[in-house]
Amino acid sequence: MRVLCKCGSRAIISRSEAVTDDCANLLCSCTDPECGHTFVSPLGYKHSLAQSALDTAATVPVVNGSRVTCGCGERAVITKTNRLSNDCADLYYLCKNPACGHKFVMSLYYSHSLSPSSKTTNELAVALVKALTPNQRQNLQQQMSLF
Ligand SMILES: [Zn+2]
Ligand SMILES: [Zn+2]
């Protein structure tokens, strides 16, 4: 599964916390050392595309870490990723069990930051300084020199 940071770099899933059986919070961190953004992306079951051919009521997939298991107990693999926006994607899964054939959609969202991207912090700081009047800038410089 690919998770992207807001800066466009790949993010790795460092941990996952189960919310419910079919939903988990993925703790992701950006692979770009200059960014360092860590954030939470919930992965949750959306709906089925093709019902399981197995005669089982347990067709709702189970999220186990970054792995998704079909309700029949077999691993499911991603066949397609549909990026809806920068912070939301639909993941299309197919059960590996040929007798099952369950196809379903999981949603991966961006929820919130755990530690902000230093890129955005920098941009924010630069934007703030730019917005200051020359006097305020001088004040800021004097205050900064105290550190
Ligand atoms: Zn990043
Ligand atoms: Zn299955």
CSV table of N, CA and C and ligand atoms in Angstrom, one decimal:
chain,number,residue,atom,x,y,z
A,1,MET,N,0.8,-1.2,0.0
A,1,MET,CA,0.0,0.0,0.0
A,1,MET,C,0.9,1.2,0.0
A,2,ARG,N,0.5,2.2,-0.8
A,2,ARG,CA,1.3,3.4,-0.9
A,2,ARG,C,0.6,4.6,-0.1
A,3,VAL,N,1.3,5.2,0.8
A,3,VAL,CA,0.8,6.3,1.4
A,3,VAL,C,1.7,7.5,1.1
A,4,LEU,N,1.1,8.6,0.7
A,4,LEU,CA,1.9,9.8,0.3
A,4,LEU,C,1.7,10.8,1.3
A,5,CYS,N,2.9,11.5,1.6
A,5,CYS,CA,2.9,12.7,2.5
A,5,CYS,C,2.3,13.8,1.7
A,6,LYS,N,1.9,14.9,2.4
A,6,LYS,CA,1.4,16.1,1.7
A,6,LYS,C,2.5,16.7,0.8
A,7,CYS,N,3.7,16.5,1.2
A,7,CYS,CA,4.8,17.1,0.4
A,7,CYS,C,5.1,16.4,-0.9
A,8,GLY,N,4.4,15.2,-1.1
A,8,GLY,CA,4.5,14.5,-2.3
A,8,GLY,C,5.5,13.3,-2.2
A,9,SER,N,6.2,13.3,-1.1
A,9,SER,CA,7.1,12.1,-0.9
A,9,SER,C,6.4,10.9,-0.4
A,10,ARG,N,7.0,9.8,-0.5
A,10,ARG,CA,6.4,8.6,0.0
A,10,ARG,C,6.4,8.6,1.5
A,11,ALA,N,5.4,8.0,2.2
A,11,ALA,CA,5.4,7.9,3.6
A,11,ALA,C,5.4,6.4,3.9
A,12,ILE,N,6.1,6.1,5.0
A,12,ILE,CA,6.1,4.7,5.5
A,12,ILE,C,5.1,4.5,6.7
A,13,ILE,N,4.5,3.4,6.7
A,13,ILE,CA,3.6,3.1,7.8
A,13,ILE,C,4.4,2.5,9.0
A,14,SER,N,4.5,3.3,10.1
A,14,SER,CA,5.3,2.9,11.2
A,14,SER,C,4.5,2.0,12.2
A,15,ARG,N,3.3,2.3,12.3
A,15,ARG,CA,2.5,1.5,13.3
A,15,ARG,C,1.0,1.6,12.8
A,16,SER,N,0.2,0.7,13.3
A,16,SER,CA,-1.2,0.8,13.1
A,16,SER,C,-2.0,0.5,14.3
A,17,GLU,N,-3.0,1.2,14.5
A,17,GLU,CA,-3.9,1.0,15.7
A,17,GLU,C,-5.3,0.6,15.3
A,18,ALA,N,-5.8,-0.5,15.7
A,18,ALA,CA,-7.1,-0.9,15.3
A,18,ALA,C,-8.2,0.1,16.0
A,19,VAL,N,-9.1,0.5,15.2
A,19,VAL,CA,-10.2,1.3,15.7
A,19,VAL,C,-11.4,0.4,15.9
A,20,THR,N,-11.8,-0.2,14.8
A,20,THR,CA,-12.8,-1.3,14.9
A,20,THR,C,-12.1,-2.4,14.0
A,21,ASP,N,-12.9,-3.5,13.9
A,21,ASP,CA,-12.4,-4.7,13.1
A,21,ASP,C,-12.0,-4.3,11.7
A,22,ASP,N,-12.9,-3.4,11.1
A,22,ASP,CA,-12.7,-3.1,9.7
A,22,ASP,C,-12.2,-1.7,9.5
A,23,CYS,N,-11.5,-1.2,10.5
A,23,CYS,CA,-10.9,0.2,10.4
A,23,CYS,C,-9.7,0.3,11.3
A,24,ALA,N,-8.6,0.8,10.8
A,24,ALA,CA,-7.4,1.0,11.6
A,24,ALA,C,-6.8,2.4,11.3
A,25,ASN,N,-6.2,2.9,12.3
A,25,ASN,CA,-5.4,4.2,12.1
A,25,ASN,C,-4.0,3.8,11.8
A,26,LEU,N,-3.5,4.2,10.6
A,26,LEU,CA,-2.2,4.0,10.2
A,26,LEU,C,-1.3,5.2,10.6
A,27,LEU,N,-0.3,4.9,11.3
A,27,LEU,CA,0.7,6.0,11.7
A,27,LEU,C,1.8,6.1,10.7
A,28,CYS,N,1.8,7.2,9.9
A,28,CYS,CA,2.7,7.3,8.8
A,28,CYS,C,3.8,8.3,9.0
A,29,SER,N,5.0,8.1,8.5
A,29,SER,CA,6.0,9.1,8.5
A,29,SER,C,6.6,9.3,7.2
A,30,CYS,N,6.8,10.5,6.8
A,30,CYS,CA,7.4,10.9,5.5
A,30,CYS,C,8.8,10.4,5.4
A,31,THR,N,9.2,9.9,4.2
A,31,THR,CA,10.5,9.4,4.0
A,31,THR,C,11.5,10.5,3.7
A,32,ASP,N,11.0,11.7,3.4
A,32,ASP,CA,11.9,12.8,3.2
A,32,ASP,C,12.4,13.4,4.5
A,33,PRO,N,13.7,13.2,4.8
A,33,PRO,CA,14.2,13.7,6.1
A,33,PRO,C,14.1,15.2,6.3
A,34,GLU,N,14.0,15.9,5.2
A,34,GLU,CA,13.8,17.4,5.3
A,34,GLU,C,12.4,17.7,5.7
A,35,CYS,N,11.5,16.8,5.5
A,35,CYS,CA,10.1,17.1,5.8
A,35,CYS,C,9.8,16.6,7.2
A,36,GLY,N,10.0,15.3,7.5
A,36,GLY,CA,9.8,14.7,8.8
A,36,GLY,C,8.3,14.8,9.3
A,37,HIS,N,7.4,14.9,8.4
A,37,HIS,CA,6.0,14.9,8.8
A,37,HIS,C,5.5,13.6,9.2
A,38,THR,N,4.9,13.5,10.4
A,38,THR,CA,4.2,12.2,10.8
A,38,THR,C,2.8,12.5,10.9
A,39,PHE,N,1.9,11.6,10.5
A,39,PHE,CA,0.5,11.8,10.5
A,39,PHE,C,-0.3,10.5,10.6
A,40,VAL,N,-1.6,10.7,10.8
A,40,VAL,CA,-2.4,9.5,11.0
A,40,VAL,C,-3.4,9.4,9.8
A,41,SER,N,-3.4,8.2,9.2
A,41,SER,CA,-4.3,8.0,8.1
A,41,SER,C,-5.2,6.8,8.4
A,42,PRO,N,-6.5,7.0,8.6
A,42,PRO,CA,-7.4,5.9,8.9
A,42,PRO,C,-7.6,5.1,7.6
A,43,LEU,N,-7.6,3.8,7.7
A,43,LEU,CA,-8.0,2.9,6.6
A,43,LEU,C,-9.2,2.2,7.0
A,44,GLY,N,-10.3,2.4,6.2
A,44,GLY,CA,-11.6,1.8,6.6
A,44,GLY,C,-12.3,1.1,5.4
A,45,TYR,N,-13.1,0.1,5.8
A,45,TYR,CA,-13.9,-0.6,4.8
A,45,TYR,C,-15.0,0.3,4.2
A,46,LYS,N,-15.2,0.3,2.9
A,46,LYS,CA,-16.2,1.2,2.3
A,46,LYS,C,-17.4,0.3,1.8
A,47,HIS,N,-17.1,-0.4,0.8
A,47,HIS,CA,-18.2,-1.3,0.3
A,47,HIS,C,-17.7,-2.4,-0.6
A,48,SER,N,-18.5,-3.4,-0.9
A,48,SER,CA,-18.1,-4.5,-1.7
A,48,SER,C,-18.4,-4.2,-3.2
A,49,LEU,N,-17.6,-4.7,-4.0
A,49,LEU,CA,-17.8,-4.6,-5.5
A,49,LEU,C,-18.4,-5.9,-6.0
A,50,ALA,N,-17.8,-7.0,-5.5
A,50,ALA,CA,-18.4,-8.3,-5.9
A,50,ALA,C,-18.4,-9.1,-4.6
A,51,GLN,N,-19.6,-9.6,-4.3
A,51,GLN,CA,-19.7,-10.4,-3.0
A,51,GLN,C,-18.9,-11.6,-3.1
A,52,SER,N,-18.5,-12.1,-1.9
A,52,SER,CA,-17.8,-13.3,-1.8
A,52,SER,C,-18.7,-14.5,-2.3
A,53,ALA,N,-18.1,-15.4,-3.0
A,53,ALA,CA,-18.8,-16.5,-3.5
A,53,ALA,C,-19.0,-17.6,-2.4
A,54,LEU,N,-18.2,-17.4,-1.4
A,54,LEU,CA,-18.3,-18.4,-0.3
A,54,LEU,C,-19.6,-18.1,0.5
A,55,ASP,N,-20.1,-19.2,1.1
A,55,ASP,CA,-21.3,-19.1,1.8
A,55,ASP,C,-21.0,-18.7,3.3
A,56,THR,N,-20.5,-17.5,3.4
A,56,THR,CA,-20.2,-17.0,4.7
A,56,THR,C,-20.7,-15.6,4.9
A,57,ALA,N,-21.1,-15.4,6.1
A,57,ALA,CA,-21.7,-14.1,6.5
A,57,ALA,C,-20.5,-13.1,6.7
A,58,ALA,N,-19.3,-13.7,7.0
A,58,ALA,CA,-18.2,-12.9,7.4
A,58,ALA,C,-17.4,-12.4,6.2
A,59,THR,N,-18.1,-11.5,5.4
A,59,THR,CA,-17.4,-11.0,4.2
A,59,THR,C,-16.8,-9.6,4.5
A,60,VAL,N,-17.0,-9.0,5.6
A,60,VAL,CA,-16.4,-7.7,5.9
A,60,VAL,C,-14.9,-8.0,6.2
A,61,PRO,N,-14.1,-7.3,5.5
A,61,PRO,CA,-12.6,-7.5,5.7
A,61,PRO,C,-12.2,-7.0,7.1
A,62,VAL,N,-11.0,-7.5,7.5
A,62,VAL,CA,-10.4,-7.2,8.8
A,62,VAL,C,-9.1,-6.5,8.5
A,63,VAL,N,-8.9,-5.3,9.1
A,63,VAL,CA,-7.7,-4.6,9.0
A,63,VAL,C,-6.7,-5.0,10.1
A,64,ASN,N,-5.6,-5.5,9.7
A,64,ASN,CA,-4.6,-6.0,10.6
A,64,ASN,C,-3.3,-5.4,10.3
A,65,GLY,N,-3.0,-4.3,11.0
A,65,GLY,CA,-1.8,-3.5,10.7
A,65,GLY,C,-2.1,-2.9,9.3
A,66,SER,N,-1.1,-2.9,8.4
A,66,SER,CA,-1.3,-2.4,7.1
A,66,SER,C,-1.9,-3.4,6.2
A,67,ARG,N,-2.1,-4.6,6.7
A,67,ARG,CA,-2.6,-5.7,5.9
A,67,ARG,C,-4.1,-5.8,6.0
A,68,VAL,N,-4.7,-6.2,4.9
A,68,VAL,CA,-6.2,-6.3,4.9
A,68,VAL,C,-6.5,-7.8,4.6
A,69,THR,N,-7.3,-8.4,5.5
A,69,THR,CA,-7.7,-9.8,5.3
A,69,THR,C,-9.2,-9.8,5.0
A,70,CYS,N,-9.5,-10.6,4.0
A,70,CYS,CA,-10.9,-10.8,3.6
A,70,CYS,C,-11.6,-11.5,4.7
A,71,GLY,N,-12.9,-11.3,4.8
A,71,GLY,CA,-13.8,-11.9,5.8
A,71,GLY,C,-13.6,-13.4,5.9
A,72,CYS,N,-13.2,-14.0,4.7
A,72,CYS,CA,-13.1,-15.5,4.7
A,72,CYS,C,-11.8,-15.9,5.3
A,73,GLY,N,-10.9,-15.0,5.7
A,73,GLY,CA,-9.7,-15.3,6.3
A,73,GLY,C,-8.4,-15.3,5.4
A,74,GLU,N,-8.7,-15.1,4.2
A,74,GLU,CA,-7.6,-15.1,3.2
A,74,GLU,C,-7.1,-13.7,3.1
A,75,ARG,N,-5.8,-13.5,2.7
A,75,ARG,CA,-5.2,-12.2,2.5
A,75,ARG,C,-5.9,-11.5,1.3
A,76,ALA,N,-6.0,-10.2,1.3
A,76,ALA,CA,-6.5,-9.5,0.1
A,76,ALA,C,-5.4,-8.6,-0.4
A,77,VAL,N,-5.4,-8.5,-1.7
A,77,VAL,CA,-4.3,-7.6,-2.3
A,77,VAL,C,-4.9,-6.4,-3.0
A,78,ILE,N,-4.2,-5.4,-3.1
A,78,ILE,CA,-4.6,-4.2,-3.8
A,78,ILE,C,-4.5,-4.4,-5.3
A,79,THR,N,-5.6,-4.1,-6.0
A,79,THR,CA,-5.5,-4.3,-7.5
A,79,THR,C,-5.5,-2.9,-8.1
A,80,LYS,N,-6.0,-1.9,-7.4
A,80,LYS,CA,-6.0,-0.6,-8.0
A,80,LYS,C,-6.1,0.5,-6.9
A,81,THR,N,-5.5,1.6,-7.2
A,81,THR,CA,-5.6,2.7,-6.2
A,81,THR,C,-6.2,3.9,-7.0
A,82,ASN,N,-7.2,4.4,-6.4
A,82,ASN,CA,-7.9,5.6,-7.1
A,82,ASN,C,-7.7,6.8,-6.1
A,83,ARG,N,-6.8,7.6,-6.5
A,83,ARG,CA,-6.5,8.8,-5.7
A,83,ARG,C,-7.6,9.9,-5.9
A,84,LEU,N,-8.4,10.1,-5.0
A,84,LEU,CA,-9.5,11.0,-5.1
A,84,LEU,C,-9.1,12.5,-4.9
A,85,SER,N,-8.2,12.7,-4.0
A,85,SER,CA,-7.6,14.0,-3.8
A,85,SER,C,-6.3,13.8,-3.1
A,86,ASN,N,-5.7,14.9,-2.7
A,86,ASN,CA,-4.3,14.8,-2.1
A,86,ASN,C,-4.4,14.0,-0.8
A,87,ASP,N,-5.5,14.0,-0.1
A,87,ASP,CA,-5.5,13.3,1.2
A,87,ASP,C,-6.6,12.2,1.3
A,88,CYS,N,-7.0,11.7,0.2
A,88,CYS,CA,-8.0,10.7,0.2
A,88,CYS,C,-7.9,9.8,-1.0
A,89,ALA,N,-7.9,8.5,-0.8
A,89,ALA,CA,-7.7,7.5,-1.9
A,89,ALA,C,-8.6,6.3,-1.6
A,90,ASP,N,-9.2,5.7,-2.7
A,90,ASP,CA,-9.9,4.5,-2.6
A,90,ASP,C,-9.0,3.4,-3.1
A,91,LEU,N,-8.9,2.3,-2.2
A,91,LEU,CA,-8.0,1.2,-2.6
A,91,LEU,C,-8.9,0.0,-2.9
A,92,TYR,N,-8.7,-0.6,-4.1
A,92,TYR,CA,-9.5,-1.7,-4.5
A,92,TYR,C,-8.8,-3.0,-4.2
A,93,TYR,N,-9.5,-3.8,-3.5
A,93,TYR,CA,-8.9,-5.1,-3.0
A,93,TYR,C,-9.5,-6.3,-3.7
A,94,LEU,N,-8.8,-7.3,-3.8
A,94,LEU,CA,-9.3,-8.6,-4.3
A,94,LEU,C,-8.8,-9.7,-3.3
A,95,CYS,N,-9.7,-10.5,-2.9
A,95,CYS,CA,-9.3,-11.7,-2.0
A,95,CYS,C,-8.5,-12.7,-2.8
A,96,LYS,N,-7.4,-13.2,-2.2
A,96,LYS,CA,-6.5,-14.1,-2.8
A,96,LYS,C,-7.1,-15.5,-3.0
A,97,ASN,N,-8.2,-15.7,-2.2
A,97,ASN,CA,-8.8,-17.1,-2.3
A,97,ASN,C,-9.7,-17.2,-3.5
A,98,PRO,N,-9.3,-18.0,-4.5
A,98,PRO,CA,-10.0,-18.1,-5.8
A,98,PRO,C,-11.5,-18.5,-5.6
A,99,ALA,N,-11.7,-19.3,-4.5
A,99,ALA,CA,-13.1,-19.8,-4.3
A,99,ALA,C,-14.0,-18.7,-3.7
A,100,CYS,N,-13.3,-17.6,-3.3
A,100,CYS,CA,-14.1,-16.5,-2.6
A,100,CYS,C,-14.3,-15.4,-3.7
A,101,GLY,N,-13.2,-14.8,-4.2
A,101,GLY,CA,-13.4,-13.8,-5.2
A,101,GLY,C,-14.0,-12.5,-4.7
A,102,HIS,N,-13.9,-12.2,-3.4
A,102,HIS,CA,-14.5,-11.0,-2.9
A,102,HIS,C,-13.7,-9.8,-3.4
A,103,LYS,N,-14.4,-8.8,-4.0
A,103,LYS,CA,-13.8,-7.6,-4.3
A,103,LYS,C,-14.4,-6.5,-3.5
A,104,PHE,N,-13.6,-5.6,-3.0
A,104,PHE,CA,-14.1,-4.6,-2.1
A,104,PHE,C,-13.2,-3.3,-2.1
A,105,VAL,N,-13.8,-2.3,-1.6
A,105,VAL,CA,-13.1,-1.0,-1.6
A,105,VAL,C,-12.8,-0.5,-0.2
A,106,MET,N,-11.6,-0.1,0.0
A,106,MET,CA,-11.2,0.5,1.3
A,106,MET,C,-10.9,1.9,1.1
A,107,SER,N,-11.1,2.8,2.1
A,107,SER,CA,-10.8,4.2,1.9
A,107,SER,C,-9.6,4.5,2.8
A,108,LEU,N,-8.7,5.3,2.3
A,108,LEU,CA,-7.6,5.8,3.0
A,108,LEU,C,-7.6,7.3,3.1
A,109,TYR,N,-7.8,7.8,4.3
A,109,TYR,CA,-7.9,9.3,4.5
A,109,TYR,C,-6.7,9.8,5.1
A,110,TYR,N,-6.6,11.1,5.0
A,110,TYR,CA,-5.6,11.8,5.9
A,110,TYR,C,-6.4,12.3,7.0
A,111,SER,N,-6.0,12.1,8.2
A,111,SER,CA,-6.7,12.5,9.4
A,111,SER,C,-6.1,13.7,10.1
A,112,HIS,N,-4.9,13.6,10.7
A,112,HIS,CA,-4.3,14.7,11.3
A,112,HIS,C,-2.8,14.5,11.5
A,113,SER,N,-2.1,15.5,11.8
A,113,SER,CA,-0.6,15.5,11.9
A,113,SER,C,-0.3,15.1,13.4
A,114,LEU,N,0.8,14.3,13.5
A,114,LEU,CA,1.3,14.1,14.8
A,114,LEU,C,2.5,15.0,15.1
A,115,SER,N,3.3,15.2,14.1
A,115,SER,CA,4.3,16.3,14.1
A,115,SER,C,4.3,16.9,12.7
A,116,PRO,N,4.3,18.2,12.7
A,116,PRO,CA,4.2,18.9,11.4
A,116,PRO,C,5.4,18.7,10.5
A,117,SER,N,5.2,18.9,9.2
A,117,SER,CA,6.3,18.9,8.3
A,117,SER,C,7.1,20.1,8.5
A,118,SER,N,8.4,19.9,8.6
A,118,SER,CA,9.3,21.1,8.8
A,118,SER,C,9.3,22.0,7.5
A,119,LYS,N,8.9,21.4,6.4
A,119,LYS,CA,8.8,22.2,5.2
A,119,LYS,C,7.7,23.2,5.4
A,120,THR,N,6.5,22.7,5.9
A,120,THR,CA,5.4,23.7,6.1
A,120,THR,C,5.7,24.7,7.2
A,121,THR,N,6.4,24.2,8.2
A,121,THR,CA,6.8,25.1,9.3
A,121,THR,C,7.7,26.2,8.7
A,122,ASN,N,8.7,25.9,7.9
A,122,ASN,CA,9.5,26.8,7.3
A,122,ASN,C,8.8,27.8,6.4
A,123,GLU,N,7.9,27.2,5.6
A,123,GLU,CA,7.1,28.1,4.7
A,123,GLU,C,6.2,29.1,5.5
A,124,LEU,N,5.7,28.5,6.6
A,124,LEU,CA,4.8,29.3,7.5
A,124,LEU,C,5.7,30.5,8.1
A,125,ALA,N,6.9,30.2,8.6
A,125,ALA,CA,7.7,31.2,9.2
A,125,ALA,C,8.1,32.2,8.2
A,126,VAL,N,8.5,31.8,7.0
A,126,VAL,CA,8.8,32.8,5.9
A,126,VAL,C,7.7,33.7,5.6
A,127,ALA,N,6.5,33.1,5.5
A,127,ALA,CA,5.3,33.8,5.2
A,127,ALA,C,5.0,34.8,6.3
A,128,LEU,N,5.2,34.4,7.5
A,128,LEU,CA,4.9,35.3,8.6
A,128,LEU,C,5.9,36.5,8.6
A,129,VAL,N,7.1,36.2,8.4
A,129,VAL,CA,8.2,37.2,8.4
A,129,VAL,C,7.9,38.2,7.3
A,130,LYS,N,7.5,37.7,6.1
A,130,LYS,CA,7.2,38.5,5.0
A,130,LYS,C,6.0,39.5,5.3
A,131,ALA,N,5.1,39.0,6.1
A,131,ALA,CA,3.9,39.8,6.4
A,131,ALA,C,4.2,41.0,7.4
A,132,LEU,N,5.4,40.9,8.0
A,132,LEU,CA,5.7,41.9,9.0
A,132,LEU,C,6.1,43.3,8.4
A,133,THR,N,6.0,44.3,9.1
A,133,THR,CA,6.4,45.6,8.7
A,133,THR,C,7.9,45.7,9.0
A,134,PRO,N,8.7,46.6,8.4
A,134,PRO,CA,10.1,46.7,8.6
A,134,PRO,C,10.4,46.8,10.1
A,135,ASN,N,9.6,47.6,10.8
A,135,ASN,CA,9.8,47.8,12.3
A,135,ASN,C,9.7,46.5,13.0
A,136,GLN,N,8.6,45.8,12.7
A,136,GLN,CA,8.4,44.5,13.4
A,136,GLN,C,9.5,43.5,13.1
A,137,ARG,N,10.0,43.6,11.8
A,137,ARG,CA,11.1,42.7,11.5
A,137,ARG,C,12.3,43.0,12.3
A,138,GLN,N,12.6,44.3,12.5
A,138,GLN,CA,13.8,44.7,13.3
A,138,GLN,C,13.6,44.2,14.8
A,139,ASN,N,12.4,44.3,15.3
A,139,ASN,CA,12.1,43.9,16.6
A,139,ASN,C,12.3,42.4,16.7
A,140,LEU,N,11.8,41.6,15.7
A,140,LEU,CA,12.0,40.2,15.7
A,140,LEU,C,13.5,39.8,15.7
A,141,GLN,N,14.2,40.5,14.9
A,141,GLN,CA,15.7,40.3,14.8
A,141,GLN,C,16.3,40.4,16.1
A,142,GLN,N,15.9,41.5,16.8
A,142,GLN,CA,16.5,41.8,18.1
A,142,GLN,C,16.1,40.7,19.1
A,143,GLN,N,14.9,40.2,19.0
A,143,GLN,CA,14.4,39.2,19.9
A,143,GLN,C,15.2,37.9,19.6
A,144,MET,N,15.4,37.6,18.3
A,144,MET,CA,16.0,36.4,17.9
A,144,MET,C,17.5,36.3,18.4
A,145,SER,N,18.1,37.5,18.4
A,145,SER,CA,19.5,37.6,18.8
A,145,SER,C,19.7,37.3,20.3
A,146,LEU,N,18.6,37.3,21.0
A,146,LEU,CA,18.6,37.0,22.5
A,146,LEU,C,18.8,35.5,22.7
A,147,PHE,N,18.4,34.7,21.7
A,147,PHE,CA,18.5,33.3,21.9
A,147,PHE,C,19.9,32.7,21.7
B,1,ZN,ZN,6.6,15.0,3.6
B,2,ZN,ZN,-12.3,-14.0,0.7
